[in-house]
Every structure is written in structure tokens, then in C-alpha cells.
JSON list of C-alpha atoms in Angstrom, two decimals:
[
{"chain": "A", "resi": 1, "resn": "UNK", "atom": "CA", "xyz": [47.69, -49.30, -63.36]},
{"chain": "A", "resi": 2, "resn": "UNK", "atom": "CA", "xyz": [45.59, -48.63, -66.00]},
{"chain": "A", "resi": 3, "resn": "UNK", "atom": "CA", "xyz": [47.23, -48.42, -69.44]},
{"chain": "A", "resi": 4, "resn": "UNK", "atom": "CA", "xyz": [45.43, -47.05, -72.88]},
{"chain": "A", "resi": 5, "resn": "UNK", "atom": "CA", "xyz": [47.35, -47.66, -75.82]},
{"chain": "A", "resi": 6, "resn": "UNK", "atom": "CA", "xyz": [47.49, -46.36, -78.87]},
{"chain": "A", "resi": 7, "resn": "UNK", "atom": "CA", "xyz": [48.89, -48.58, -82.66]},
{"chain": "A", "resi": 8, "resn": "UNK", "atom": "CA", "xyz": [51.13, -45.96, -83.93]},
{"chain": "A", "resi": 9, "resn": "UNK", "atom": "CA", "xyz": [53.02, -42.81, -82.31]},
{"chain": "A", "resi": 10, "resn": "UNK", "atom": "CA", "xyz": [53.68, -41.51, -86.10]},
{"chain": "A", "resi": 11, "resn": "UNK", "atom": "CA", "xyz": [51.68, -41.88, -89.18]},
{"chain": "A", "resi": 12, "resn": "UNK", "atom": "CA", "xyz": [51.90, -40.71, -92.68]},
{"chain": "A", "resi": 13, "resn": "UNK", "atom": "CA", "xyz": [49.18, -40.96, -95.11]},
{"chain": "A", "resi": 14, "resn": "UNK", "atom": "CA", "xyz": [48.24, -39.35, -98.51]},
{"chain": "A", "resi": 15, "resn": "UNK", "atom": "CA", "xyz": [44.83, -37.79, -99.35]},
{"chain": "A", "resi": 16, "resn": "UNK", "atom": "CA", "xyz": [42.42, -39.93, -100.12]},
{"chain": "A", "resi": 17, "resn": "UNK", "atom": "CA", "xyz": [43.88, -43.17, -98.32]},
{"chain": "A", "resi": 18, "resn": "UNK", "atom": "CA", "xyz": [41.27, -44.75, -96.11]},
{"chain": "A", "resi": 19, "resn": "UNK", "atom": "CA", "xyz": [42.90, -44.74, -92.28]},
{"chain": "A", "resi": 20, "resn": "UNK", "atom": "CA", "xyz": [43.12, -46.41, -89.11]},
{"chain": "A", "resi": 21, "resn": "UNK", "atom": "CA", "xyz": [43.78, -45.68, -85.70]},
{"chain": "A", "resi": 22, "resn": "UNK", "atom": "CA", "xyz": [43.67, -48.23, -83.05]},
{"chain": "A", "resi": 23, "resn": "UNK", "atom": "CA", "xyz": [43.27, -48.16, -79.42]},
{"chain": "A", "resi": 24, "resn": "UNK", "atom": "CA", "xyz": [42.87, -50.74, -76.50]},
{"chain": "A", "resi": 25, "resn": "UNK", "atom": "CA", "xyz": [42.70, -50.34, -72.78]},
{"chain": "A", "resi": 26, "resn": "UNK", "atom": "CA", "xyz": [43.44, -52.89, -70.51]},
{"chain": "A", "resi": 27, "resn": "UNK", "atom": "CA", "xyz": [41.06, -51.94, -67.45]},
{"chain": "A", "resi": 28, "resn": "UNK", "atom": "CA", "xyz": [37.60, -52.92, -68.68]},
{"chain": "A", "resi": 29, "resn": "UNK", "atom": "CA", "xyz": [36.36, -49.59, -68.92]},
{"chain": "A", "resi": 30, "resn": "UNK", "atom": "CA", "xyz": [33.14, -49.04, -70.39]},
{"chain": "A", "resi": 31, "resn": "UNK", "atom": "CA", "xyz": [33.67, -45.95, -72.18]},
{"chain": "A", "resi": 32, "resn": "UNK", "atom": "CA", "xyz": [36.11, -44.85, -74.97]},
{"chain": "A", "resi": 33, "resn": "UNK", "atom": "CA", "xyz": [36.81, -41.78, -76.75]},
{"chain": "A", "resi": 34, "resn": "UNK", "atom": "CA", "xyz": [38.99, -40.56, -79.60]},
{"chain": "A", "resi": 35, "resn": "UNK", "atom": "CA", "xyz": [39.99, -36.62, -79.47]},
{"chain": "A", "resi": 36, "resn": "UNK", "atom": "CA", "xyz": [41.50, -34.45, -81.87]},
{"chain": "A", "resi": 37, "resn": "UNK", "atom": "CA", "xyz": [44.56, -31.91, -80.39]},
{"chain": "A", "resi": 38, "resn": "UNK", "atom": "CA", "xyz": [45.37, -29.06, -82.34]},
{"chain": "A", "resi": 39, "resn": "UNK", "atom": "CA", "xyz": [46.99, -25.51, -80.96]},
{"chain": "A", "resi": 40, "resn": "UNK", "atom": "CA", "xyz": [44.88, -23.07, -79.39]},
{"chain": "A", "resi": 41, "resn": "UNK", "atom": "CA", "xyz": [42.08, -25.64, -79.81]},
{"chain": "A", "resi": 42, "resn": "UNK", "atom": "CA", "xyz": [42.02, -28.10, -77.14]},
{"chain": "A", "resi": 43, "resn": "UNK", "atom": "CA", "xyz": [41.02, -31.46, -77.03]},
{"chain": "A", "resi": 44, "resn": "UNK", "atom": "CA", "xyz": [37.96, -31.77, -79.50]},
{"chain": "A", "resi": 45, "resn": "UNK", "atom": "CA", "xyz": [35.42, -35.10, -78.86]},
{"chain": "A", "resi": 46, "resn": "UNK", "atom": "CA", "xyz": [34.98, -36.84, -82.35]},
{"chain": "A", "resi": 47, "resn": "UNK", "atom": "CA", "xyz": [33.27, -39.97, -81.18]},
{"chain": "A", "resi": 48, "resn": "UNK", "atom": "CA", "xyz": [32.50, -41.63, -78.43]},
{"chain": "A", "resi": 49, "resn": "UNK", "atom": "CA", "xyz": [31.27, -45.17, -77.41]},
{"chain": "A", "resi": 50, "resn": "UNK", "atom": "CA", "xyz": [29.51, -45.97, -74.06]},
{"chain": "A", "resi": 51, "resn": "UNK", "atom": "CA", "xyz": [29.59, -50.14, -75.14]},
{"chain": "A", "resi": 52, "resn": "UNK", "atom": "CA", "xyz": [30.30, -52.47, -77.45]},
{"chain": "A", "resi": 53, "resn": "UNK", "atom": "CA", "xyz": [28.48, -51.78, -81.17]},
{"chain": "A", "resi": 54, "resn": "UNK", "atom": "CA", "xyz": [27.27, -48.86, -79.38]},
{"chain": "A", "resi": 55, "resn": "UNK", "atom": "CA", "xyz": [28.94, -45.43, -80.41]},
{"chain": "A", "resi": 56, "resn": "UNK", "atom": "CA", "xyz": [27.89, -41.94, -80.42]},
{"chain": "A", "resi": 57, "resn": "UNK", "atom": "CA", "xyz": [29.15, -38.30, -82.32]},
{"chain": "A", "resi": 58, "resn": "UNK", "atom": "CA", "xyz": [30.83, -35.77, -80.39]},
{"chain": "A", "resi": 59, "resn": "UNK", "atom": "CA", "xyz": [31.50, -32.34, -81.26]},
{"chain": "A", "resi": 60, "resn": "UNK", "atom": "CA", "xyz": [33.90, -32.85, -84.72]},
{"chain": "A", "resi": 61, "resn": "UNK", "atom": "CA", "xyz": [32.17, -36.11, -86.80]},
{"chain": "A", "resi": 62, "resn": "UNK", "atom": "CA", "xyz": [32.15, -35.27, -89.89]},
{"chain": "A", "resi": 63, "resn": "UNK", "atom": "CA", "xyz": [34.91, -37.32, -91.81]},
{"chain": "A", "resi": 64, "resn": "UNK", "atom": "CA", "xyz": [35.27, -40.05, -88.97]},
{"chain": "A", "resi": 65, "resn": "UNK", "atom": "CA", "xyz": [33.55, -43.43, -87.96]},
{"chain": "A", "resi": 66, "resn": "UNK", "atom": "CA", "xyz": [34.16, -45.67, -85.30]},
{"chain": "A", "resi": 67, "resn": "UNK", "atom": "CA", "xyz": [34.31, -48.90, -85.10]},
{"chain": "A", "resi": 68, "resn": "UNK", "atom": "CA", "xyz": [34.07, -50.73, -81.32]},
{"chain": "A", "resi": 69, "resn": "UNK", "atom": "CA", "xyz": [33.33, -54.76, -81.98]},
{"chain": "A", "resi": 70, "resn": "UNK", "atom": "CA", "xyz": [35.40, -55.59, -78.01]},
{"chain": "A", "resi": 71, "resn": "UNK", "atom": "CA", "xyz": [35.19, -54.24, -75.31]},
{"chain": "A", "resi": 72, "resn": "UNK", "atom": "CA", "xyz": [38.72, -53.13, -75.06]},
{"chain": "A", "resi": 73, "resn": "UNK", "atom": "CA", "xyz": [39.45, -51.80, -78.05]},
{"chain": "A", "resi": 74, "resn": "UNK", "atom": "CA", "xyz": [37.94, -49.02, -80.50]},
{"chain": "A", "resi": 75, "resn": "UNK", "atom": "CA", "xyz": [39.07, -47.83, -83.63]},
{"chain": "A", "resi": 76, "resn": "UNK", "atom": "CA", "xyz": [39.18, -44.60, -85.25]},
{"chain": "A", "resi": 77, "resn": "UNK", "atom": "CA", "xyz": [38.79, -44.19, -89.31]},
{"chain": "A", "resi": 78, "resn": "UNK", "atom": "CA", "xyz": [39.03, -41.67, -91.58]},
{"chain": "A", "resi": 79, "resn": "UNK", "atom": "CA", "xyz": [37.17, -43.39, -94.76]},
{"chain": "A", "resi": 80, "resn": "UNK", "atom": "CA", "xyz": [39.15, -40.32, -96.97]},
{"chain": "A", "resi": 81, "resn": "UNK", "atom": "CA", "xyz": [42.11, -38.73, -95.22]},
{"chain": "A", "resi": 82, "resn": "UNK", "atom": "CA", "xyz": [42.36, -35.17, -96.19]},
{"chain": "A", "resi": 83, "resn": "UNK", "atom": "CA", "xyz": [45.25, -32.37, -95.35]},
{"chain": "A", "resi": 84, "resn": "UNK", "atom": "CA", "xyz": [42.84, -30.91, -93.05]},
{"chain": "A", "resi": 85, "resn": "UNK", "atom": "CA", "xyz": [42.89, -34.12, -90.49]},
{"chain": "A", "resi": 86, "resn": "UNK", "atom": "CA", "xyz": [46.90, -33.71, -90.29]},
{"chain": "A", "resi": 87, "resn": "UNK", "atom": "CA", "xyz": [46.41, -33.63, -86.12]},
{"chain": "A", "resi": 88, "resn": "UNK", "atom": "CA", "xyz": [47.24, -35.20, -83.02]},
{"chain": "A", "resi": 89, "resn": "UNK", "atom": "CA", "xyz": [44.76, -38.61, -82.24]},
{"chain": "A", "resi": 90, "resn": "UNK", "atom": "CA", "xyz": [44.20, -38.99, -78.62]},
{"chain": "A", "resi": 91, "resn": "UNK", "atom": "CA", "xyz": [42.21, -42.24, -77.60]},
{"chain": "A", "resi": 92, "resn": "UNK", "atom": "CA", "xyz": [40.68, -42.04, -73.49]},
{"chain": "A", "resi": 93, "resn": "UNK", "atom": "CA", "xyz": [38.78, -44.29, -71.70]},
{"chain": "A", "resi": 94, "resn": "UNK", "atom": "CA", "xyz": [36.90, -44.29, -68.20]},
{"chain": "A", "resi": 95, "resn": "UNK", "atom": "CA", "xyz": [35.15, -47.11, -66.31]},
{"chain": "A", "resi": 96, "resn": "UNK", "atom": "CA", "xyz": [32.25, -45.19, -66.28]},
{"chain": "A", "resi": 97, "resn": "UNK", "atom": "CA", "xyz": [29.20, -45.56, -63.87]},
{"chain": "A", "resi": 98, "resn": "UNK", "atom": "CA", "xyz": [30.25, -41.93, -62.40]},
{"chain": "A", "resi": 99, "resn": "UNK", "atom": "CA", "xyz": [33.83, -42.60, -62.29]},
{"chain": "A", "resi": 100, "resn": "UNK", "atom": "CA", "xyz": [34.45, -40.19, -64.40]},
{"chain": "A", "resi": 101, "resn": "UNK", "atom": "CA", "xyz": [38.75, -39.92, -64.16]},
{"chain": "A", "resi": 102, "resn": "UNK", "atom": "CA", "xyz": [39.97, -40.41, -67.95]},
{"chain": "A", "resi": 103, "resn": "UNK", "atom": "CA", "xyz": [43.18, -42.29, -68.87]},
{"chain": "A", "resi": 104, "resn": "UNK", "atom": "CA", "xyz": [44.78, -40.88, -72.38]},
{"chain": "A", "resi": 105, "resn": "UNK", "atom": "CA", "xyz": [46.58, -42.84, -74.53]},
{"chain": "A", "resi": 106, "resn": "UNK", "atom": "CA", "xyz": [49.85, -42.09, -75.79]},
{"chain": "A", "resi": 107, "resn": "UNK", "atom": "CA", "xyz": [48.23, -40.19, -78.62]},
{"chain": "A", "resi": 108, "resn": "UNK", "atom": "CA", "xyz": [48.92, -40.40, -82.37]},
{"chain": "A", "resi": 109, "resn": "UNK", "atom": "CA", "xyz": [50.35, -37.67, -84.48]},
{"chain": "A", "resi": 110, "resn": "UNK", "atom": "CA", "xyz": [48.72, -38.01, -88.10]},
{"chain": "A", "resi": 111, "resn": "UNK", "atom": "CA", "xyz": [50.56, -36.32, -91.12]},
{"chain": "A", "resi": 112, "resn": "UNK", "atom": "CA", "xyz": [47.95, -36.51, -94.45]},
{"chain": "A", "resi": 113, "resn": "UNK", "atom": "CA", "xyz": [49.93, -35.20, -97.63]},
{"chain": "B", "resi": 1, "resn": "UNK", "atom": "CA", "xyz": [25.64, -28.34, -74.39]},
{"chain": "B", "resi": 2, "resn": "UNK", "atom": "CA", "xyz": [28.07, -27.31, -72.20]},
{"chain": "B", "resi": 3, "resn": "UNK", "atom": "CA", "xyz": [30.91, -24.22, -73.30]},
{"chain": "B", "resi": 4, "resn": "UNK", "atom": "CA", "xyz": [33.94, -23.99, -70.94]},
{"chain": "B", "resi": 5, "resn": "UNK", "atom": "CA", "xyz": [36.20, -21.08, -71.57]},
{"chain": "B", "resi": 6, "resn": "UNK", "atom": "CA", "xyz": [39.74, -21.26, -69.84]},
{"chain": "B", "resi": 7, "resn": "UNK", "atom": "CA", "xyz": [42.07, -18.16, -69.15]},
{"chain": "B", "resi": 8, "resn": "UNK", "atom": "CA", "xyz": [44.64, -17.54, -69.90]},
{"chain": "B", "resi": 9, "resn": "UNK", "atom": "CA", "xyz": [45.76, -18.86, -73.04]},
{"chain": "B", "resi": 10, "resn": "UNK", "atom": "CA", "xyz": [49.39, -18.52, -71.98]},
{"chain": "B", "resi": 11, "resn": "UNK", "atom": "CA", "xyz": [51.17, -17.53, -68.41]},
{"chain": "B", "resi": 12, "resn": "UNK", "atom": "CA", "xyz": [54.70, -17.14, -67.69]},
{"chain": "B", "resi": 13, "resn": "UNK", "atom": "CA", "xyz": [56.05, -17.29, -63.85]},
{"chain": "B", "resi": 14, "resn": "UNK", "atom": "CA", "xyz": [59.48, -16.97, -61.92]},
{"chain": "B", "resi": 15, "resn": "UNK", "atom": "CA", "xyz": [60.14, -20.08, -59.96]},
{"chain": "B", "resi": 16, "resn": "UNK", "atom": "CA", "xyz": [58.51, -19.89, -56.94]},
{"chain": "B", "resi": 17, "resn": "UNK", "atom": "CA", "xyz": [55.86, -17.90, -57.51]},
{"chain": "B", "resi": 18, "resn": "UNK", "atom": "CA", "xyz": [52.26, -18.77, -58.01]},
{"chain": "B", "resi": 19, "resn": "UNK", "atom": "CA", "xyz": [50.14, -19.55, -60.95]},
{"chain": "B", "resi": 20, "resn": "UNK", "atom": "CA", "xyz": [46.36, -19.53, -61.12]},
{"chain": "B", "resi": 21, "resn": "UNK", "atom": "CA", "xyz": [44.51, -20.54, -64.14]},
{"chain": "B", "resi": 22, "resn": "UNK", "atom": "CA", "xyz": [40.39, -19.82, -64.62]},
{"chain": "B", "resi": 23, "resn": "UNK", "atom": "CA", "xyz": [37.53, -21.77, -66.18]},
{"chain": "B", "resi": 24, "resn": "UNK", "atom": "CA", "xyz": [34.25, -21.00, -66.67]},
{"chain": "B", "resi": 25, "resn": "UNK", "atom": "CA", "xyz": [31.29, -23.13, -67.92]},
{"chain": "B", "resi": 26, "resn": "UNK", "atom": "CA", "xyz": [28.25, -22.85, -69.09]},
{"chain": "B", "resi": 27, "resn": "UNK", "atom": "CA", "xyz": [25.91, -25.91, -67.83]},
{"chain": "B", "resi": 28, "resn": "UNK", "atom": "CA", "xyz": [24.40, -25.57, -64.27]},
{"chain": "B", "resi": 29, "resn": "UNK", "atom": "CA", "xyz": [23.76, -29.34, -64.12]},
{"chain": "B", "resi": 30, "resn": "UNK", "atom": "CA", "xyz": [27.80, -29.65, -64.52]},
{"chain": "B", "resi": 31, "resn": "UNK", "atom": "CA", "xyz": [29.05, -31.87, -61.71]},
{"chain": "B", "resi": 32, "resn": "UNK", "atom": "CA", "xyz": [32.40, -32.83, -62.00]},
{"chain": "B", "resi": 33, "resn": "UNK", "atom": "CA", "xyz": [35.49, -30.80, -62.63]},
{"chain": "B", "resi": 34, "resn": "UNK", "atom": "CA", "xyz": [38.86, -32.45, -63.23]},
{"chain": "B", "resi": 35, "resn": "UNK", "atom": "CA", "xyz": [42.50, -30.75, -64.52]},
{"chain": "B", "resi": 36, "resn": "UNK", "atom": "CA", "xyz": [45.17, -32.41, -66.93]},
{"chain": "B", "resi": 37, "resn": "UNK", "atom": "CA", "xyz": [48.53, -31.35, -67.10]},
{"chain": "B", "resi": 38, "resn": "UNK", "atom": "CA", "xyz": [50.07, -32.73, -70.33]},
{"chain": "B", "resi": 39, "resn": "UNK", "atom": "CA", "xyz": [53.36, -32.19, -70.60]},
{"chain": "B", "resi": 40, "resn": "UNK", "atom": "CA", "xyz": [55.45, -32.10, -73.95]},
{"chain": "B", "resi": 41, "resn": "UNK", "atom": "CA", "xyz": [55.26, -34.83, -76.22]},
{"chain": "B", "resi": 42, "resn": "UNK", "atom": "CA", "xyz": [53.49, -36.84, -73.59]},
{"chain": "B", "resi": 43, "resn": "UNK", "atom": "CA", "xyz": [49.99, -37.99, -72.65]},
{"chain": "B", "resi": 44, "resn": "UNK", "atom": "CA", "xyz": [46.86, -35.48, -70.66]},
{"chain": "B", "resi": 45, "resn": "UNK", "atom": "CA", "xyz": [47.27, -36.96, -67.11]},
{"chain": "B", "resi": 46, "resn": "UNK", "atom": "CA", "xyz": [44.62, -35.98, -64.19]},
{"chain": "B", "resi": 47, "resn": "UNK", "atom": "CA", "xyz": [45.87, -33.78, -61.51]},
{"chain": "B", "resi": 48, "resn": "UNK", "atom": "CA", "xyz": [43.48, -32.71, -59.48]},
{"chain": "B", "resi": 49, "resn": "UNK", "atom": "CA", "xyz": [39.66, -33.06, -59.64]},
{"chain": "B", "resi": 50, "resn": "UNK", "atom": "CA", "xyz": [36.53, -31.55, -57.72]},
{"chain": "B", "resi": 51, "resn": "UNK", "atom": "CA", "xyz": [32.64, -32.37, -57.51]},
{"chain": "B", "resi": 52, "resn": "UNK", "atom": "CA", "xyz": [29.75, -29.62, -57.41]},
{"chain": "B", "resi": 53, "resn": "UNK", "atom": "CA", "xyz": [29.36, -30.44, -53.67]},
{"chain": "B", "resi": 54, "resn": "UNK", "atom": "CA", "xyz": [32.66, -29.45, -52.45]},
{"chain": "B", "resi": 55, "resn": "UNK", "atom": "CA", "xyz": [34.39, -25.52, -52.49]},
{"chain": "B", "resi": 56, "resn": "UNK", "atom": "CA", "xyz": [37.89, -26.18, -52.78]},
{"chain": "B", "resi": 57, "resn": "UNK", "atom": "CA", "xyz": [40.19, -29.68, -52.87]},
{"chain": "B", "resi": 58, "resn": "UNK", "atom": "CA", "xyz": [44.13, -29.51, -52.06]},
{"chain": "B", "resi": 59, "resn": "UNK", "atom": "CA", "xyz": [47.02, -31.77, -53.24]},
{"chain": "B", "resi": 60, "resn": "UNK", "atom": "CA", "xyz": [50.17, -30.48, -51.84]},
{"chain": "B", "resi": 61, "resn": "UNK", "atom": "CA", "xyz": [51.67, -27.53, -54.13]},
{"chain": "B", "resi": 62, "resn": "UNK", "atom": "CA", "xyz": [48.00, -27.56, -56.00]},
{"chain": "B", "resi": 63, "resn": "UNK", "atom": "CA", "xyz": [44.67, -26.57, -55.62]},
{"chain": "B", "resi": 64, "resn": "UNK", "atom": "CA", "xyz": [41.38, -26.48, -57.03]},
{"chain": "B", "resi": 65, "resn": "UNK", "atom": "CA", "xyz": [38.61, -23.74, -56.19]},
{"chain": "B", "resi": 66, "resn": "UNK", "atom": "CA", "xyz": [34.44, -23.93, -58.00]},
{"chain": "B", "resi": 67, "resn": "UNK", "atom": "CA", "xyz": [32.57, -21.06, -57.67]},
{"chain": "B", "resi": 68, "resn": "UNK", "atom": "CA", "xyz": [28.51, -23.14, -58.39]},
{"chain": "B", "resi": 69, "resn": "UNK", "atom": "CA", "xyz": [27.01, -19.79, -58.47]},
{"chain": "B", "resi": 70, "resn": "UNK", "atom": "CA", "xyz": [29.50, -17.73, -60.80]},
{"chain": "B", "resi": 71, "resn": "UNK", "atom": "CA", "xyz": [30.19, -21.31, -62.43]},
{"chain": "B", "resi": 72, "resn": "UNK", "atom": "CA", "xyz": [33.79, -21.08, -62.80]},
{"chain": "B", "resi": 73, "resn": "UNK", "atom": "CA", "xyz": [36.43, -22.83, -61.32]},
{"chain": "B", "resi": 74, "resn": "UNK", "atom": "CA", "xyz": [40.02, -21.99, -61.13]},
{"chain": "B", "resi": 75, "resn": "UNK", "atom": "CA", "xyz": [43.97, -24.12, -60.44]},
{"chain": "B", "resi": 76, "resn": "UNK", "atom": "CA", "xyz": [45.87, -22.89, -58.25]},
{"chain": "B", "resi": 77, "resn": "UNK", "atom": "CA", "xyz": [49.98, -23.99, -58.26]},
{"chain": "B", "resi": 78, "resn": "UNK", "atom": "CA", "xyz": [51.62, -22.38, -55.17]},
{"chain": "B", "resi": 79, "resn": "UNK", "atom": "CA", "xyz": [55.40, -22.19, -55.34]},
{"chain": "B", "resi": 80, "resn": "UNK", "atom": "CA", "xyz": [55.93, -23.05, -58.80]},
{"chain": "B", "resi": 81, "resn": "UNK", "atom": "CA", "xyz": [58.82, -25.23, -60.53]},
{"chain": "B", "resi": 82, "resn": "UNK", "atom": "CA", "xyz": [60.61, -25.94, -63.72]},
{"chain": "B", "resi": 83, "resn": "UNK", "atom": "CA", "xyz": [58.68, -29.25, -63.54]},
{"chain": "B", "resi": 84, "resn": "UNK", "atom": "CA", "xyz": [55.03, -27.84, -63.67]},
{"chain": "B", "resi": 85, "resn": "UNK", "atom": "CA", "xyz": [55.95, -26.24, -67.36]},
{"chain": "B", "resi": 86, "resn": "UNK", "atom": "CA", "xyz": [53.41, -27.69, -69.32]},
{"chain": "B", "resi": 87, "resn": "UNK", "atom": "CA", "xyz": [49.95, -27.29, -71.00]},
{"chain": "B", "resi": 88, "resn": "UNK", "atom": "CA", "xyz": [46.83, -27.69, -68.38]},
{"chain": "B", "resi": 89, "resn": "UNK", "atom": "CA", "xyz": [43.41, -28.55, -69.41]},
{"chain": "B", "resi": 90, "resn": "UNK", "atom": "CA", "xyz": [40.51, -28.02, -67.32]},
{"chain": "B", "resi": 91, "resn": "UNK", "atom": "CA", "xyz": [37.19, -29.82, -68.29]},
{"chain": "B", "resi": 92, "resn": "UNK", "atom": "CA", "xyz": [33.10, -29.94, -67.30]},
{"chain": "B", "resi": 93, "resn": "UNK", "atom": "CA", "xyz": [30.96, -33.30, -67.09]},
{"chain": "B", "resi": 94, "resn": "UNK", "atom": "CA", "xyz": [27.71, -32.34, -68.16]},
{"chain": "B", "resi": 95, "resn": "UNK", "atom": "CA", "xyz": [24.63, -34.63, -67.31]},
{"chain": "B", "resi": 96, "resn": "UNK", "atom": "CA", "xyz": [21.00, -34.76, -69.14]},
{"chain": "B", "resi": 97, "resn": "UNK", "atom": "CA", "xyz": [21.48, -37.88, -70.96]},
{"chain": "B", "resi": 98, "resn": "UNK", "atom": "CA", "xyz": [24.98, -37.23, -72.44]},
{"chain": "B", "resi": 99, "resn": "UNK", "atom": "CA", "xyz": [27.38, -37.75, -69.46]},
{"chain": "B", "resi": 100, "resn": "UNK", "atom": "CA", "xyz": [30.66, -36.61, -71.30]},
{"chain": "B", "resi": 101, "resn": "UNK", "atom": "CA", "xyz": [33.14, -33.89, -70.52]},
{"chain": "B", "resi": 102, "resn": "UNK", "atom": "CA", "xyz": [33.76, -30.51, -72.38]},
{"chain": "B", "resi": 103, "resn": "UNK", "atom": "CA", "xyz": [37.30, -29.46, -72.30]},
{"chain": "B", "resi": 104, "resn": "UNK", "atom": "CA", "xyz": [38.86, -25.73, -71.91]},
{"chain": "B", "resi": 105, "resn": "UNK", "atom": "CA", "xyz": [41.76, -24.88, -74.74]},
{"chain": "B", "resi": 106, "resn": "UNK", "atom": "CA", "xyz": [44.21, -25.39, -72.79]},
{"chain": "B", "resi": 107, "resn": "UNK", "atom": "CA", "xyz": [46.53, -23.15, -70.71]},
{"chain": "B", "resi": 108, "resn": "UNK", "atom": "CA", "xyz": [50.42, -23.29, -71.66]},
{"chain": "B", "resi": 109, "resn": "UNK", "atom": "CA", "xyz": [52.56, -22.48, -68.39]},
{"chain": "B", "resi": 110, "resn": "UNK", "atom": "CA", "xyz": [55.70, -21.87, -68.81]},
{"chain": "B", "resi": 111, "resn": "UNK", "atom": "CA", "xyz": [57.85, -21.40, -65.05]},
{"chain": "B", "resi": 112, "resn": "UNK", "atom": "CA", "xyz": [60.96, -19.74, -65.40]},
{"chain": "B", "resi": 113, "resn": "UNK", "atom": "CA", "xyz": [64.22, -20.80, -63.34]}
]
């Protein structure tokens, strides 16, 4: 069973502070993503990473970096949090190679003051 | 890239009765077609998922249906419960060198006892 995990359920931070969001999967999956959940909006790609070191920008960047140094896990960072990330974190992964099925992580819920 | 639009936004049903929620997309080369049901306060978990070269797949109380040449594809849930309250997401996997899916906003069904 493949599980995705996530480092926090909960997080407060203040504006400014520099933040991170961890995730790990346990299945060897090649790919990773982190999305952003907010009302009405969906789930909105922010980064993606295909392999190790190796990352690419989805649809909502701007503000974000990634960091993916194992295979298993990849990180999520806001260098400056601001009010306007307050959102719901969701980390996925897929093996990849056309299996395409995504496992979500828990997700984390991000409150920036 | 690839725009999926998913109707409606919110639907409300009696138990028992049937609830069908549309997607469209926008990229022909689309191949792959999977639905999430996240219920609340809990992780997007797969459902049910169809590929270009197949009409319609069943699983029990649900159903998927694509439409290649209208390009939209549609959930069906057939004699509804309590238990299938919950936000679904449909998504596209796009190809051309950036295999990664584009998700609908989300549909929140709510089944009345």
C-alpha cells in the first residue's frame, strides 16, 4: 500500500518567515508534486519533479522552490511566507512510466499571519 | 496546455437517486482521465479512471463515460448514499513533452438521507 506523507497536518507561520513543507513516499515513485487547494479553485500544480535534482514549474511558481536531493522525499518552500499562501499543501506522487494513478498525501493546512 | 472545466460546481441529491458530474478539456492529445473523491478533512483518493481508447469503464455504483470527439467526459454515481457526500475532482493527462495532469475545480456533492 502505497503511503505519501506529509511533516505537519497544521502550521502557523508569520509573514516573512522562510517555510517548509516536507513530503516522502514510500513506493519509489519517480514523480512528485506539491498542489495548492483553495475553494472553488481546485487543486493548482506549483512544482513538480520527474527525478532527483530534477524539478520543474507548474501552473502557480511564483513564491515557491523545491527542493528534491532523494528519491523519496521532496520539499516545498516558501523563501517569504505571505497572507496570500494561507492554503491547503497537498504533496502526490506516481511511479510514473505511464502509470499515471496519483497517491495524495495527507495534505497540510498552512495559516501565514 | 490543457483547460478542463468541470460542472457543476455544486449538486445536491435524495438518497438513491443519481448524480452525474461533466468535464470537458481542451487538449486532443489528452489520454488519460482519472476521478478523486476527497472527502472532508481527508486526502484526494482515485475512484475511477479511463484511457482515450475505451468509451465507458464501470465499478459497481460508478461509472465513467469520454466523449474523444466532444472531449468531455462525465461520472456517473447510480443510487446514491450518505457516504458518496464529498468533493470529486476530475483531471486530464496531457502529453507533448509535459506528461502531467490538469485538474477540474472540483464538484461538491452533497446526498441527502
Amino acid at each position: 500500500d502505497v503511503k505519501v506523507t506529509q511533516s505537519s497536518r497544521y502550521l502557523v507561520k508569520r509573514t516573512g518567515e522562510k517555510v517548509f513543507l516536507e513530503c516522502v513516499q514510500d513506493m519509489d515513485h519517480e514523480n512528485m508534486f506539491w498542489y495548492r487547494q483553495d475553494p472553488g479553485l481546485g487543486l493548482r500544480l506549483i512544482y513538480f519533479s520527474y527525478d532527483v535534482k530534477m524539478k520543474e514549474k507548474g501552473d502557480i511558481p511564483e513564491g515557491y522552490s523545491v527542493s528534491r536531493e532523494k528519491k523519496e522525499r521532496f520539499s516545498l518552500i516558501l523563501e517569504s511566507a505571505s497572507t496570500n499562501q494561507t492554503s491547503m499543501y497537498l504533496c502526490a506522487s506516481n511511479l510514473g512510466d505511464r502509470e499515471e494513478t496519483q497517491y495524495f498525501g495527507p495534505g497540510t493546512r498552512l495559516l501565514v499571519l | 496546455g490543457e483547460n478542463v472545466e468541470q460542472h457543476p460546481s455544486t449538486l445536491s441529491v435524495q438518497e438513491g437517486d443519481s448524480a452525474v458530474i461533466k468535464c470537458t478539456y481542451s487538449d486532443s492529445a489528452s489520454n488519460y482521465f482519472p476521478w478523486y473523491k476527497q472527502e472532508l478533512g481527508k486526502r484526494p483518493q482515485l475512484i475511477i479512471d479511463i484511457r482515450s481508447n475505451v468509451g465507458e469503464k464501470k465499478d459497481q455504483r460508478i461509472a465513467v463515460t469520454l466523449n474523444k470527439t466532444a472531449k468531455h467526459f462525465s461520472l456517473h454515481i447510480t443510487e446514491t448514499q450518505p457516504e458518496d457526500s464529498a468533493v470529486y475532482f476530475c483531471a486530464a493527462w496531457g502529453s507533448g513533452g509535459s506528461y502531467i495532469p490538469t485538474f477540474g475545480r472540483g464538484t461538491s456533492l452533497i446526498v441527502h438521507p
